[in-house]
Amino acid sequence: MDIIVEGTKKAFILLLTLDRETLHVTLFSLKVSGIATLISVVLGMTAGVMIGLSEFPGKKIIVSMVNTGMGLPPVVVGLFVTILLWRSGPLGFLDLLYTPAAIVIAQALIATPIVTGITVAAIQHLPKNLRLQILALGATRVQMVWLLVKEARLPLLAAVMAGFGGVISEVGASIMVGGNIKGYTRVLTTATVMEASRGNFDLAIALGIILLVLAFMINILLTAIQQHDRPQ
Amino acid sequence: MNDNPIILQACDIILQRDNRTTLSIPHLAVHQGEVVSLIGPNGAGKTSLLLVLAGLLRPMRGTLRFNENNITCSSALLAYRRSIAMVFQEPLLLHTTVFNNVAAGLKMRGIPHAEIRRIVPYILERFHIEHLAQRSSKALSGGEAQRVSLARAFAVNPRIVFLDEPFSSLDPPTREALLQDFESVLSEMKTTVVFATHHQDEALRLADRMAVMRDGTVVQIGTCEEVINAPQDEFVATFVGMETLLRGMVTETKNGMVTIAVGNQRVTAIADARVGEELLIGIRPEHVTLGTVSAPHTTSARNMFAATVVDVVLKGLFYKVVLDCGFPLTAFVTGQSREALGIRTGTRLTATFKATAVHILRKKG
């Protein structure tokens, strides 16, 4: 119990004193996970809208694969990206392993199926004839897709939240492809794992609390937008 | 016969789903300014036909011509869709204000904002929903939402409006009020309308022509009077409420009149038929008059039968009286007439109908 109290105190001290290293790790985590989420939103929403709106043979298999991908274990993604970026691997020439870019790639791979899956469900959940109604209003295909996305914006915000939540909290992939290099690829989760393994539980708890607060604040913001937009 | 030019023409339309033909329309023409209703049972293909006509569902085969122009390439299709509007059974409003919903079609057409600000309030007023302009579409009642949907359709001043049972999910008073406003807008704007409905009364009230559909094809099209009074086969007759359908054989012909033996009774009709010909005859319940045995209804009608009431069923504002005249016969009476004639099961009455009220449906084959 003392460890938790001490950890909480330490977290406040670290935040209030604007501890240089903690601040760097926090901002770096936000940056990496933010970029990865952004990439996954672009890729996942595009793919999700396309899958949701199209009818093609094998669609059920694709949707099943996406849904399976929503629960992709980060360590498996980490392993896959490590092999790809390994010096002798197919993308080894890019020299990206143990760089922030590698973490972004791995996290984007984790978040994209989450965003895609929720987007497919959101689009398919819209009224069956809404698409036809929008076309009957004289919409071009682009206008139709844009209006459908706008109509599904509440569940799509949930997709963003789930995607961000998935990557800000993952540790397996970041540690494998980033290497937890101090001042370079260390993120909140990897730092927490490292401090815990060293027995610095108070610092580990402090970092964990910062991570929780961060995730909570981002989700509070997105929920506020979502609920403000919710039909009365 | 409508003298207005043909605005929309569908030829040889074939639509297939799961290797099954769900729509087969050899030819259908809609004239400018007319109101055509599509009626038929569930699964008859009314919605599919509307979607094909609206350019929202591409048939496997066939052509659609709007103002003599073939609608084939995607640019022609977009231009066509911007000339029409469609209203579905569910209002399908966008998640925004009523004003923005009504303005949606105008915005897509690139109409300037100043013009939108002029058109939308006018249309909202025409449908009596101007007070809802800033309300969220999600905070509307079913009737209000359908008014918004109709207003949105008419806001773009469409050349043709397609309606898929837009009033069917509304309660009777709301439906009646909306129908009145819709009629008023139609008479003012003279818009061409094609609408699907289950309600015969809606079709009779709004439509100039009626198309009866069955199994994906139009089995009869004509003015409402033609279809109601002269259905071309048993299916149409049943569907348009010709409650009495009887099989008989012509026993006598004289001066354009025929006598048809139906069971042990003789029914007189006006028809061109030959002795010995087997016919199917139909009599609409509204054309049957009832009177008491002691004081039968005074009439020049050629068909008068002693009848016994078999069943009385309340049907909306009137009663359906099933009679046994030696053949089954159905009549409609008002509540007042039912009281005056003392109609209940077993009551003996006289039933009369004119020779002109007997519609001949020739047996096929």
XYZ file of C-alpha atoms in Angstrom:
597
model
C 0.000 0.000 0.000
C 2.888 2.325 0.897
C 4.400 1.714 -2.525
C 1.194 2.968 -4.208
C 0.981 6.058 -1.988
C 4.669 6.771 -2.557
C 4.247 6.195 -6.270
C 1.308 8.598 -6.435
C 3.262 11.242 -4.511
C 6.236 10.747 -6.795
C 4.035 11.106 -9.884
C 2.780 14.492 -8.670
C 6.309 15.590 -7.781
C 7.598 14.532 -11.192
C 4.778 16.375 -12.922
C 4.790 19.485 -10.752
C 8.562 19.872 -10.902
C 8.383 19.298 -14.652
C 10.998 16.556 -14.398
C 12.924 16.803 -17.629
C 13.158 13.098 -18.378
C 9.557 12.322 -17.390
C 8.315 15.213 -19.502
C 10.364 14.016 -22.443
C 9.102 10.439 -22.157
C 5.502 11.658 -21.785
C 5.654 13.994 -24.764
C 7.471 11.381 -26.809
C 4.797 8.771 -25.982
C 2.096 11.231 -26.997
C 3.891 12.088 -30.218
C 4.578 8.487 -31.263
C 1.126 7.182 -30.354
C -0.535 10.292 -31.823
C 1.213 9.831 -35.179
C 0.492 6.083 -35.165
C -3.184 6.763 -34.399
C -3.338 9.363 -37.163
C -1.884 6.902 -39.674
C -4.281 4.194 -38.517
C -7.236 6.594 -38.815
C -6.307 7.449 -42.401
C -5.675 3.821 -43.397
C -8.277 2.175 -41.186
C -11.135 4.533 -41.938
C -10.465 4.433 -45.675
C -10.349 0.632 -45.630
C -13.325 0.432 -43.272
C -15.495 2.688 -45.405
C -14.529 0.783 -48.553
C -15.272 -2.593 -46.980
C -18.445 -1.317 -45.337
C -19.848 0.131 -48.543
C -18.801 -2.559 -51.013
C -20.214 -5.948 -51.762
C -17.659 -8.419 -53.066
C -16.983 -12.136 -52.848
C -14.978 -12.961 -49.767
C -16.144 -9.893 -47.840
C -17.051 -11.988 -44.813
C -13.556 -13.483 -44.747
C -11.976 -10.016 -44.977
C -14.205 -8.711 -42.160
C -13.331 -11.767 -40.047
C -9.639 -11.126 -40.661
C -10.034 -7.470 -39.659
C -11.917 -8.481 -36.525
C -9.171 -10.951 -35.665
C -6.647 -8.166 -36.252
C -8.454 -6.056 -33.636
C -7.064 -8.382 -31.009
C -3.590 -8.630 -32.508
C -1.040 -9.246 -29.675
C 1.460 -6.330 -29.671
C 4.403 -8.692 -29.156
C 3.472 -10.542 -32.347
C 3.363 -7.234 -34.223
C 6.655 -6.281 -32.585
C 8.213 -9.535 -33.672
C 6.906 -9.146 -37.224
C 8.159 -5.547 -37.521
C 11.524 -6.492 -35.966
C 12.010 -9.242 -38.571
C 11.010 -6.862 -41.355
C 13.358 -4.123 -40.182
C 16.205 -6.407 -39.069
C 19.446 -5.580 -40.807
C 19.188 -8.697 -42.980
C 15.370 -8.433 -43.234
C 13.411 -7.330 -46.293
C 13.280 -3.696 -45.100
C 16.608 -3.736 -43.280
C 18.106 -1.291 -45.787
C 15.842 1.416 -44.331
C 17.804 1.210 -41.074
C 14.734 1.940 -38.996
C 15.004 -0.641 -36.230
C 15.344 0.907 -32.750
C 14.157 4.288 -33.996
C 10.950 6.212 -33.198
C 9.778 5.464 -36.753
C 9.877 1.745 -35.994
C 7.604 2.293 -32.963
C 5.223 4.357 -35.083
C 5.079 1.574 -37.705
C 4.435 -1.112 -35.105
C 1.807 0.941 -33.271
C 0.080 1.880 -36.551
C -0.064 -1.839 -37.395
C -1.726 -2.504 -34.034
C -4.253 0.370 -34.286
C -5.231 0.049 -37.960
C -7.296 -3.158 -37.631
C -9.017 -1.668 -34.560
C -9.981 1.481 -36.466
C -10.916 -0.553 -39.576
C -13.094 -2.988 -37.654
C -15.014 -0.292 -35.800
C -15.386 1.739 -39.012
C -16.818 -1.269 -40.915
C -19.318 -1.843 -38.105
C -20.200 1.869 -37.941
C -20.816 2.130 -41.683
C -22.771 -1.110 -41.827
C -24.855 0.024 -38.885
C -26.204 3.039 -40.787
C -29.775 2.654 -42.130
C -29.799 0.406 -45.199
C -31.400 2.950 -47.489
C -29.446 6.002 -46.289
C -26.882 5.531 -49.031
C -29.615 5.443 -51.674
C -31.334 8.435 -50.094
C -28.113 10.459 -50.260
C -27.587 9.475 -53.902
C -31.204 10.412 -54.596
C -30.466 13.851 -53.171
C -28.097 14.266 -56.109
C -24.829 13.416 -54.376
C -21.705 12.384 -56.241
C -19.981 9.271 -54.923
C -17.498 11.393 -52.967
C -20.299 13.504 -51.451
C -22.148 10.312 -50.550
C -19.129 8.802 -48.755
C -18.418 12.067 -46.926
C -22.043 12.321 -45.722
C -22.042 8.689 -44.586
C -18.827 9.271 -42.630
C -20.416 12.361 -41.065
C -23.496 10.328 -40.155
C -21.303 7.673 -38.531
C -19.099 10.196 -36.740
C -20.012 9.098 -33.226
C -18.907 5.480 -33.600
C -15.964 6.698 -35.695
C -14.789 8.803 -32.757
C -15.003 5.634 -30.713
C -12.710 4.051 -33.308
C -10.171 6.848 -32.774
C -10.408 6.406 -28.995
C -9.991 2.642 -29.226
C -7.072 2.986 -31.632
C -5.265 5.503 -29.432
C -6.055 3.525 -26.284
C -4.633 0.421 -27.894
C -1.294 1.967 -28.803
C -0.601 4.320 -25.899
C -0.903 1.370 -23.519
C 0.974 -1.297 -25.477
C 4.480 -2.241 -24.436
C 5.478 -5.421 -26.268
C 5.918 -3.932 -29.729
C 7.504 -0.672 -28.541
C 10.144 -2.439 -26.507
C 10.958 -4.897 -29.308
C 11.236 -2.440 -32.185
C 12.263 0.654 -30.186
C 14.707 -0.947 -27.782
C 13.755 1.440 -24.906
C 16.759 3.696 -25.601
C 16.910 6.520 -23.092
C 16.125 9.910 -24.602
C 15.477 8.356 -28.007
C 12.908 5.544 -28.081
C 11.812 5.322 -24.468
C 8.041 5.652 -24.056
C 5.944 5.622 -20.867
C 5.128 1.912 -21.060
C 8.668 0.756 -21.715
C 9.984 3.076 -19.008
C 7.437 1.638 -16.565
C 8.490 -1.930 -17.375
C 12.152 -1.029 -16.949
C 11.692 0.749 -13.596
C 9.559 -2.122 -12.276
C 12.218 -4.642 -13.296
C 14.821 -2.570 -11.440
C 12.669 -2.607 -8.323
C 11.939 1.156 -8.531
C 8.257 0.581 -7.900
C 7.537 4.148 -6.835
C 8.859 5.494 -10.120
C 7.116 2.719 -12.065
C 3.829 3.580 -10.361
C 4.401 7.254 -11.020
C 4.911 6.573 -14.730
C 1.875 4.282 -14.731
C -0.256 7.010 -13.179
C 0.955 9.529 -15.751
C 0.043 7.036 -18.476
C -3.403 6.536 -16.994
C -4.032 10.267 -16.597
C -2.879 10.861 -20.145
C -5.155 8.182 -21.603
C -7.993 9.431 -19.410
C -7.582 13.060 -20.541
C -7.471 12.160 -24.217
C -10.553 9.993 -23.852
C -12.349 12.665 -21.807
C -11.730 15.109 -24.636
C -12.960 12.710 -27.332
C -15.940 11.626 -25.213
C -16.881 15.264 -24.665
C -16.877 15.824 -28.429
C -18.846 12.613 -28.944
C -21.461 13.300 -26.293
C -21.892 16.893 -27.385
C -22.733 15.594 -30.816
C -25.007 12.826 -29.579
C -28.668 13.007 -30.667
C -30.914 14.334 -27.892
C -55.246 9.399 -72.239
C -52.625 11.888 -71.095
C -51.659 14.419 -73.780
C -48.556 15.586 -71.943
C -45.226 14.381 -73.341
C -43.599 11.306 -71.904
C -41.005 12.348 -69.333
C -39.750 8.915 -68.296
C -39.750 5.659 -70.156
C -38.499 2.245 -69.081
C -38.071 -0.428 -71.754
C -37.308 -4.127 -71.385
C -36.113 -3.754 -67.800
C -34.863 -6.986 -66.273
C -33.545 -7.137 -62.749
C -32.151 -10.346 -61.331
C -31.163 -11.296 -57.815
C -29.607 -14.645 -56.956
C -30.237 -15.820 -60.546
C -33.936 -15.092 -60.114
C -35.760 -12.441 -62.130
C -37.189 -10.036 -59.587
C -38.324 -7.365 -62.013
C -39.469 -7.618 -65.597
C -40.938 -4.490 -67.131
C -41.362 -4.643 -70.929
C -42.539 -1.029 -71.135
C -43.603 1.688 -68.753
C -44.093 5.335 -69.652
C -44.736 8.198 -67.272
C -46.185 11.420 -68.650
C -45.161 14.845 -67.491
C -47.256 16.092 -64.587
C -49.076 12.843 -63.932
C -49.236 10.908 -60.704
C -48.762 7.167 -61.115
C -49.278 4.816 -58.209
C -47.735 1.364 -57.978
C -49.836 -1.006 -55.945
C -49.353 -4.654 -55.228
C -48.720 -7.104 -52.422
C -45.437 -7.335 -50.504
C -42.645 -8.607 -52.719
C -44.419 -7.558 -55.913
C -41.417 -5.436 -56.912
C -42.776 -1.939 -56.239
C -39.674 -0.709 -54.403
C -37.306 -2.325 -56.918
C -39.158 -0.654 -59.779
C -39.020 2.716 -58.015
C -35.279 2.324 -57.415
C -34.668 1.384 -61.043
C -36.781 4.305 -62.270
C -34.913 6.642 -59.914
C -31.564 5.475 -61.294
C -30.569 4.034 -57.922
C -30.584 0.398 -58.933
C -28.964 -0.706 -62.153
C -30.977 -3.346 -64.010
C -29.268 -6.297 -65.724
C -30.916 -5.298 -68.958
C -33.101 -2.570 -70.351
C -33.067 1.146 -70.916
C -34.297 4.134 -69.028
C -35.063 7.280 -70.980
C -35.604 10.662 -69.371
C -36.911 13.339 -71.725
C -35.897 11.141 -74.660
C -32.318 10.894 -73.382
C -30.826 7.540 -72.555
C -29.561 7.342 -69.004
C -26.581 5.065 -69.332
C -23.233 6.698 -68.558
C -22.453 7.824 -65.023
C -22.506 11.548 -65.879
C -26.000 11.203 -67.396
C -27.039 9.238 -64.335
C -25.829 11.963 -61.974
C -27.578 14.633 -64.035
C -30.745 12.516 -63.974
C -30.542 11.967 -60.213
C -30.227 15.728 -59.839
C -33.502 16.103 -61.747
C -35.442 13.801 -59.487
C -36.061 13.227 -55.795
C -36.960 10.206 -53.754
C -38.709 9.747 -50.437
C -38.476 6.430 -48.620
C -40.853 4.870 -46.132
C -38.495 5.839 -43.289
C -37.577 9.536 -43.376
C -33.774 8.912 -43.446
C -32.872 12.386 -42.291
C -29.284 13.469 -41.826
C -28.066 14.084 -38.308
C -28.343 17.861 -38.419
C -31.039 20.526 -38.207
C -34.263 20.449 -40.199
C -33.064 23.471 -42.186
C -29.826 21.721 -43.169
C -31.707 18.575 -44.118
C -34.005 20.452 -46.452
C -31.011 22.343 -47.828
C -28.949 19.154 -48.397
C -30.021 18.508 -51.991
C -29.606 22.180 -52.883
C -26.067 22.260 -51.459
C -25.134 19.181 -53.474
C -26.272 20.958 -56.601
C -24.077 23.950 -55.751
C -26.992 26.358 -55.295
C -25.744 29.679 -53.812
C -26.359 30.212 -50.094
C -28.559 33.254 -50.662
C -30.823 31.183 -52.886
C -30.884 28.332 -50.329
C -31.902 30.809 -47.625
C -34.824 31.846 -49.841
C -35.957 28.372 -50.976
C -35.770 26.438 -47.700
C -38.072 28.688 -45.609
C -40.598 28.706 -48.463
C -40.675 24.905 -48.685
C -40.765 24.534 -44.894
C -43.781 26.814 -44.886
C -45.497 24.801 -47.636
C -45.237 21.718 -45.420
C -46.115 23.675 -42.249
C -42.822 22.948 -40.486
C -41.220 26.400 -40.556
C -41.185 26.411 -36.732
C -38.956 23.301 -36.768
C -36.191 24.839 -38.903
C -33.532 24.864 -36.183
C -34.599 21.664 -34.457
C -32.360 18.596 -34.659
C -33.734 15.937 -36.981
C -33.391 13.433 -34.139
C -35.874 15.365 -32.020
C -38.795 15.064 -34.446
C -41.916 12.921 -34.293
C -42.546 10.401 -37.087
C -44.990 12.707 -38.844
C -42.699 15.733 -38.567
C -39.747 13.719 -39.853
C -41.716 12.550 -42.886
C -42.798 16.145 -43.559
C -39.117 17.146 -43.511
C -38.307 14.284 -45.865
C -41.005 15.422 -48.306
C -39.922 19.057 -47.972
C -36.332 18.003 -48.729
C -37.514 16.213 -51.866
C -39.561 19.164 -53.152
C -36.913 21.764 -52.227
C -34.843 20.842 -55.284
C -37.846 21.453 -57.565
C -37.575 17.946 -59.019
C -38.968 16.979 -62.380
C -40.086 13.638 -60.940
C -40.593 12.574 -57.331
C -40.489 8.891 -56.402
C -42.195 7.951 -53.166
C -41.904 4.565 -51.526
C -44.886 4.202 -49.187
C -44.124 7.499 -47.454
C -47.331 7.634 -45.429
C -47.669 3.999 -44.410
C -45.903 4.201 -41.046
C -47.932 7.194 -39.842
C -50.955 7.122 -37.566
C -54.268 7.925 -39.334
C -54.686 11.593 -38.239
C -51.024 12.402 -39.023
C -51.310 10.592 -42.333
C -54.470 12.464 -43.263
C -52.971 15.852 -42.394
C -49.806 15.116 -44.367
C -51.781 13.774 -47.325
C -53.761 17.022 -47.463
C -50.615 19.135 -47.476
C -48.992 16.835 -50.000
C -52.011 17.128 -52.318
C -51.875 20.892 -52.005
C -48.142 20.995 -52.877
C -48.730 18.649 -55.814
C -51.532 20.731 -57.244
C -49.351 23.839 -56.948
C -46.087 22.442 -58.268
C -47.560 20.038 -60.856
C -44.702 17.658 -60.214
C -44.651 14.251 -61.853
C -44.951 11.613 -59.144
C -44.505 7.853 -59.095
C -45.374 6.339 -55.761
C -45.703 2.896 -54.264
C -48.440 2.248 -51.772
C -50.345 -0.513 -50.037
C -53.331 1.740 -49.535
C -55.876 1.693 -52.316
C -57.481 4.850 -50.912
C -54.154 6.706 -51.212
C -53.801 5.588 -54.807
C -57.371 6.602 -55.655
C -56.950 9.937 -53.973
C -53.627 10.986 -55.441
C -53.065 9.063 -58.649
C -54.105 9.686 -62.224
C -53.049 6.192 -63.188
C -52.603 3.026 -61.244
C -50.217 0.168 -62.011
C -50.918 -3.138 -60.293
C -47.788 -5.218 -59.751
C -47.323 -8.893 -59.123
C -44.169 -11.028 -59.104
C -42.005 -8.190 -60.419
C -44.164 -7.202 -63.321
C -46.965 -4.736 -64.034
C -50.073 -6.814 -64.638
C -52.411 -3.904 -65.344
C -51.998 -0.178 -65.764
C -54.710 2.346 -66.439
C -56.700 5.143 -64.917
C -57.776 4.406 -61.382
C -61.387 4.031 -62.557
C -60.386 1.503 -65.210
C -58.352 -0.609 -62.831
C -60.883 -0.489 -60.004
C -63.968 -1.136 -62.116
C -62.499 -3.227 -64.889
C -59.712 -5.375 -63.484
C -58.270 -7.587 -66.154
C -57.860 -10.740 -64.123
C -58.745 -12.420 -60.878
C -55.577 -11.266 -59.110
C -56.132 -7.601 -59.916
C -59.838 -7.912 -59.104
C -59.068 -9.354 -55.684
C -56.314 -6.849 -55.022
C -58.440 -3.799 -55.864
C -61.241 -4.966 -53.609
C -63.666 -6.631 -55.994
C -64.971 -8.827 -53.213
C -67.431 -10.915 -55.211
C -65.958 -13.132 -57.903
C -68.258 -15.749 -59.426
C -67.925 -18.350 -62.119
C -70.836 -18.801 -64.491
C -71.960 -19.745 -67.973
C -73.733 -17.567 -70.525
C -77.237 -18.905 -71.115
C -78.736 -16.106 -73.200
C -77.639 -13.028 -75.151
C -79.958 -10.258 -76.245
C -79.336 -6.614 -77.273
C -75.883 -6.489 -75.746
C -77.142 -8.032 -72.519
C -76.151 -11.483 -71.361
C -77.710 -13.768 -68.834
C -75.176 -15.755 -66.855
C -76.092 -18.825 -64.865
C -74.378 -18.700 -61.487
C -75.411 -21.761 -59.523
C -79.184 -21.801 -59.671
C -79.416 -18.050 -60.116
C -79.319 -15.850 -63.202
C -77.205 -12.694 -63.309
C -77.714 -10.105 -66.028
C -74.702 -8.225 -67.339
C -73.692 -6.059 -70.265
C -71.158 -7.975 -72.293
C -70.229 -9.305 -75.645
C -70.301 -13.045 -75.113
C -71.693 -16.154 -76.711
C -74.051 -18.692 -75.298
C -72.202 -21.492 -73.534
C -69.147 -19.358 -72.802
C -67.763 -19.779 -69.297
C -66.966 -16.500 -67.564
C -65.645 -15.133 -64.334
C -67.699 -12.169 -63.151
C -66.870 -9.591 -60.525
C -69.085 -7.250 -58.539
C -67.730 -4.460 -56.345
C -69.319 -4.294 -52.878
C -70.045 -0.569 -53.240
C -72.263 -1.359 -56.230
C -74.601 -3.650 -54.275
C -77.678 -2.070 -52.666
C -79.555 -3.730 -49.827
C -83.225 -3.418 -48.893
C -85.641 -5.202 -46.580
C -87.804 -8.037 -47.880
C -90.994 -6.128 -47.045
C -89.801 -2.903 -48.703
C -87.166 -3.748 -51.270
C -85.016 -0.970 -52.604
C -86.843 0.704 -55.500
C -84.541 0.506 -58.464
C -84.221 -0.074 -62.173
C -81.409 -2.518 -61.508
C -81.810 -5.760 -63.427
C -80.338 -7.964 -60.748
C -82.416 -8.415 -57.609
C -81.977 -11.387 -55.285
C -83.381 -12.568 -52.003
C -80.420 -12.786 -49.656
C -79.564 -14.005 -46.185
C -76.854 -12.307 -44.151
C -74.032 -14.758 -43.453
C -71.590 -12.423 -41.740
C -71.161 -8.759 -40.805
C -67.654 -7.352 -40.345
C -66.769 -3.808 -39.298
C -64.351 -2.449 -41.850
C -63.209 1.042 -40.962
C -66.082 3.457 -41.391
C -68.477 0.919 -42.906
C -69.631 -2.651 -42.540
C -68.882 -5.488 -44.899
C -71.989 -7.663 -45.235
C -71.505 -11.165 -46.626
C -74.702 -12.501 -48.164
C -75.981 -15.770 -49.512
C -78.102 -15.192 -52.611
C -77.716 -18.700 -53.951
C -74.175 -17.470 -54.602
C -71.941 -15.507 -52.252
C -72.258 -11.728 -52.556
C -70.579 -8.949 -50.557
C -71.963 -5.480 -49.941
C -70.771 -2.449 -47.967
C -73.192 -0.495 -45.792
C -72.785 2.404 -43.408
C -73.479 2.015 -39.702
C -76.683 4.000 -40.173
C -77.916 1.679 -42.958
C -77.012 -1.339 -40.865
C -79.195 -0.048 -38.037
C -82.054 0.924 -40.368
C -82.085 -2.464 -42.099
C -81.492 -4.386 -38.859
C -78.599 -6.231 -40.431
C -77.210 -9.114 -38.398
C -76.377 -12.723 -39.149
C -79.463 -14.499 -40.465
C -81.356 -11.324 -41.489
C -83.239 -11.762 -44.759
C -82.828 -8.914 -47.236
C -82.963 -8.110 -50.925
C -79.715 -7.379 -52.757
C -79.729 -5.448 -56.018
C -77.062 -4.394 -58.472
C -77.118 -3.046 -61.991
C -76.158 -4.994 -65.078
C -73.413 -2.398 -65.602
C -72.004 -3.237 -62.162
C -71.165 -6.755 -63.304
C -67.606 -6.850 -64.591
C -66.710 -9.690 -66.933
C -63.340 -11.333 -66.466
C -62.919 -13.895 -69.189
C -61.413 -17.109 -67.988
C -57.931 -17.600 -69.328
C -57.172 -20.603 -71.485
